[in-house]
GROMACS .gro file of C-alpha atoms in nm:
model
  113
    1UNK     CA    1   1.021   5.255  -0.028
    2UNK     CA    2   1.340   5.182  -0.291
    3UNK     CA    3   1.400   4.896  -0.111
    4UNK     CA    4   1.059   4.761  -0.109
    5UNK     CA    5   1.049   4.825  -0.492
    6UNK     CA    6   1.415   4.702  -0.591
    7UNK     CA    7   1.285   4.367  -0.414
    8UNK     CA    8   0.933   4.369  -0.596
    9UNK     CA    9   1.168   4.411  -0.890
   10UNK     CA   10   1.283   4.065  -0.812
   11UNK     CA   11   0.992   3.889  -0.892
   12UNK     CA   12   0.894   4.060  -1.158
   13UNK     CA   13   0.981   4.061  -1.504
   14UNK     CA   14   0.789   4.267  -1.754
   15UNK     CA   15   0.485   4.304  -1.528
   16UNK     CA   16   0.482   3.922  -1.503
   17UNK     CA   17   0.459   3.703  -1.242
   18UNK     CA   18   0.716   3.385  -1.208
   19UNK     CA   19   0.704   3.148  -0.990
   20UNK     CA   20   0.919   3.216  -0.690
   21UNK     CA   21   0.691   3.540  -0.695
   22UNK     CA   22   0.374   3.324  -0.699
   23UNK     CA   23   0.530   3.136  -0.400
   24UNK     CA   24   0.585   3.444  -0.209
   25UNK     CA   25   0.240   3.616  -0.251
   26UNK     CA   26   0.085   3.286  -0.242
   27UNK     CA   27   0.190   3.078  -0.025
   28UNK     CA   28   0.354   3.237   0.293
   29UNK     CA   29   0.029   3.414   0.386
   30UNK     CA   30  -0.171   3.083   0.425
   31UNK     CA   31   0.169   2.931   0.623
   32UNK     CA   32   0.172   3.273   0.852
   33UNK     CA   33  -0.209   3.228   0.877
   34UNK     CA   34  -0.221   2.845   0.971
   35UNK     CA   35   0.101   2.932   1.225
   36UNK     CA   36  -0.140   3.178   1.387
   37UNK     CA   37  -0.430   2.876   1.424
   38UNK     CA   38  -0.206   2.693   1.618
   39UNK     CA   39  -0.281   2.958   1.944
   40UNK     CA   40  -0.649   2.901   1.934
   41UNK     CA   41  -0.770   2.643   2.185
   42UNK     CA   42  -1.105   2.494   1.954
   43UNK     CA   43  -0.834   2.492   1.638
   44UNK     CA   44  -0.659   2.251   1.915
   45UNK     CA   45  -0.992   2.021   1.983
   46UNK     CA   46  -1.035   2.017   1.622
   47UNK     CA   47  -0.693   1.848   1.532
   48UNK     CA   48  -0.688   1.629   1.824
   49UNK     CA   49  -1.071   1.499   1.697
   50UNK     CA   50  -0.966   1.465   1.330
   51UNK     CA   51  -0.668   1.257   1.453
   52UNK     CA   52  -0.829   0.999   1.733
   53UNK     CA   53  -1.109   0.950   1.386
   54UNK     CA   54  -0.788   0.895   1.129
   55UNK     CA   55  -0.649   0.666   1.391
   56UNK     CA   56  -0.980   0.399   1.308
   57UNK     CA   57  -0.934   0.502   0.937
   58UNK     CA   58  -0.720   0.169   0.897
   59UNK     CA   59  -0.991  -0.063   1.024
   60UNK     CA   60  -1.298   0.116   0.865
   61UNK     CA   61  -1.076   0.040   0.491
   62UNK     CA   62  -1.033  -0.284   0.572
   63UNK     CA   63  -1.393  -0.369   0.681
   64UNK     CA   64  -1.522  -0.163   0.392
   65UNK     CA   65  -1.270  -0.380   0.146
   66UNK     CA   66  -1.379  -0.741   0.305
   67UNK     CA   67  -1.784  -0.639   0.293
   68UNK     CA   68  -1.679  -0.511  -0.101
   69UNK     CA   69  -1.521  -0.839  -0.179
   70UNK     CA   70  -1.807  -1.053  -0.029
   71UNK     CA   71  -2.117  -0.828  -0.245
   72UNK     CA   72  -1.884  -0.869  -0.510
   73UNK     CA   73  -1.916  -1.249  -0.501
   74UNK     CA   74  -2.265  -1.239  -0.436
   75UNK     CA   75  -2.328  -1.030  -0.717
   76UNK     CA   76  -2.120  -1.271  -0.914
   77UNK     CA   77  -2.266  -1.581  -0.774
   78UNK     CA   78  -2.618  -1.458  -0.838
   79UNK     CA   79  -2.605  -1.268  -1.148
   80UNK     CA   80  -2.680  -1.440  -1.493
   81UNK     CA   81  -2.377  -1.434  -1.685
   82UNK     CA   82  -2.496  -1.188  -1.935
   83UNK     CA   83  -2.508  -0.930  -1.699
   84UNK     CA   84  -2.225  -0.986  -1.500
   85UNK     CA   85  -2.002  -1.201  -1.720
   86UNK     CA   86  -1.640  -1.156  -1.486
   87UNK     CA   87  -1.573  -1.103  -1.156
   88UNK     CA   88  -1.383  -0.809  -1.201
   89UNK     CA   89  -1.682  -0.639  -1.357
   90UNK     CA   90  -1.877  -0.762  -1.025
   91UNK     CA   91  -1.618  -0.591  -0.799
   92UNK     CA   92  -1.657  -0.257  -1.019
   93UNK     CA   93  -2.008  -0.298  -0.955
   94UNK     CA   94  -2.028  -0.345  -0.587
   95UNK     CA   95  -1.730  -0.086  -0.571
   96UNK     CA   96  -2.000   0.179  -0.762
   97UNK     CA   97  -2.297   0.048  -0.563
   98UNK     CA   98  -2.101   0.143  -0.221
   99UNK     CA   99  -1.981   0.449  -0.314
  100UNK     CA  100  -2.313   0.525  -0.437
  101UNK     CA  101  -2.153   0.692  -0.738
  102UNK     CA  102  -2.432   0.440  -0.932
  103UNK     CA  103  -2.299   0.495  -1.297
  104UNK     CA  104  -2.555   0.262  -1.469
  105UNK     CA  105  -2.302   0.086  -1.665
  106UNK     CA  106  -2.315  -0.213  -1.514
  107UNK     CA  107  -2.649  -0.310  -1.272
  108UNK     CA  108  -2.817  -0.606  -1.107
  109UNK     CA  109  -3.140  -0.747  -1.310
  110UNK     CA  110  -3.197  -1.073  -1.100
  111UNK     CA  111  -3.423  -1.040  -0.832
  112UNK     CA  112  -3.158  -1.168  -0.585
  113UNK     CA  113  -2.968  -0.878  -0.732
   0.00000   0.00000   0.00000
């Protein structure tokens, strides 16, 4: 028990915390947890899964930034100036309008748009 409490000592100063004591009761059980994930066979189907779908990450990006870029000109083709007076401010648009984050700053008012 002394040597449990001479080490608990350590980390503390003044009933506080620091950081290499946040590390320790922190961190290491999540790493001793995640090392004990790594015996269970679905944990195993699972990371295999997630990495076959990263591996098509690359091409969904770039489709996603080529069909941005092309709304993004339509939007600036076919938008009165008032509304959409730059491109840059079309791309922010068509960016918002696929991410359907829809901030209302900026929207179409054409019926093309």
């Amino acid at each position: 028990i002394l040597r449990g409490q001479s080490r608990l000592r350590l980390f503390l100063d003044n009933g506080v915390c620091d950081l290499s004591c946040s590390v320790l009761l922190g961190v290491v059980p999540v790493i001793r947890l995640l090392k004990l994930l790594r015996r269970f066979q679905n944990f195993q189907l699972l990371l295999r899964a997630f990495r076959l779908a990263f591996e098509a990450m690359p091409v969904l990006l770039f489709i996603w930034g080529i069909l941005g870029l092309a709304s993004a000109g339509a939007l600036y083709i076919f938008e009165p100036r008032d509304n959409v007076p730059t491109l840059p401010i079309a791309i922010w648009l068509a960016v918002v309008s696929m991410t359907t984050l829809g901030y209302g700053d900026f929207y179409p008012n054409s019926t093309m748009g």
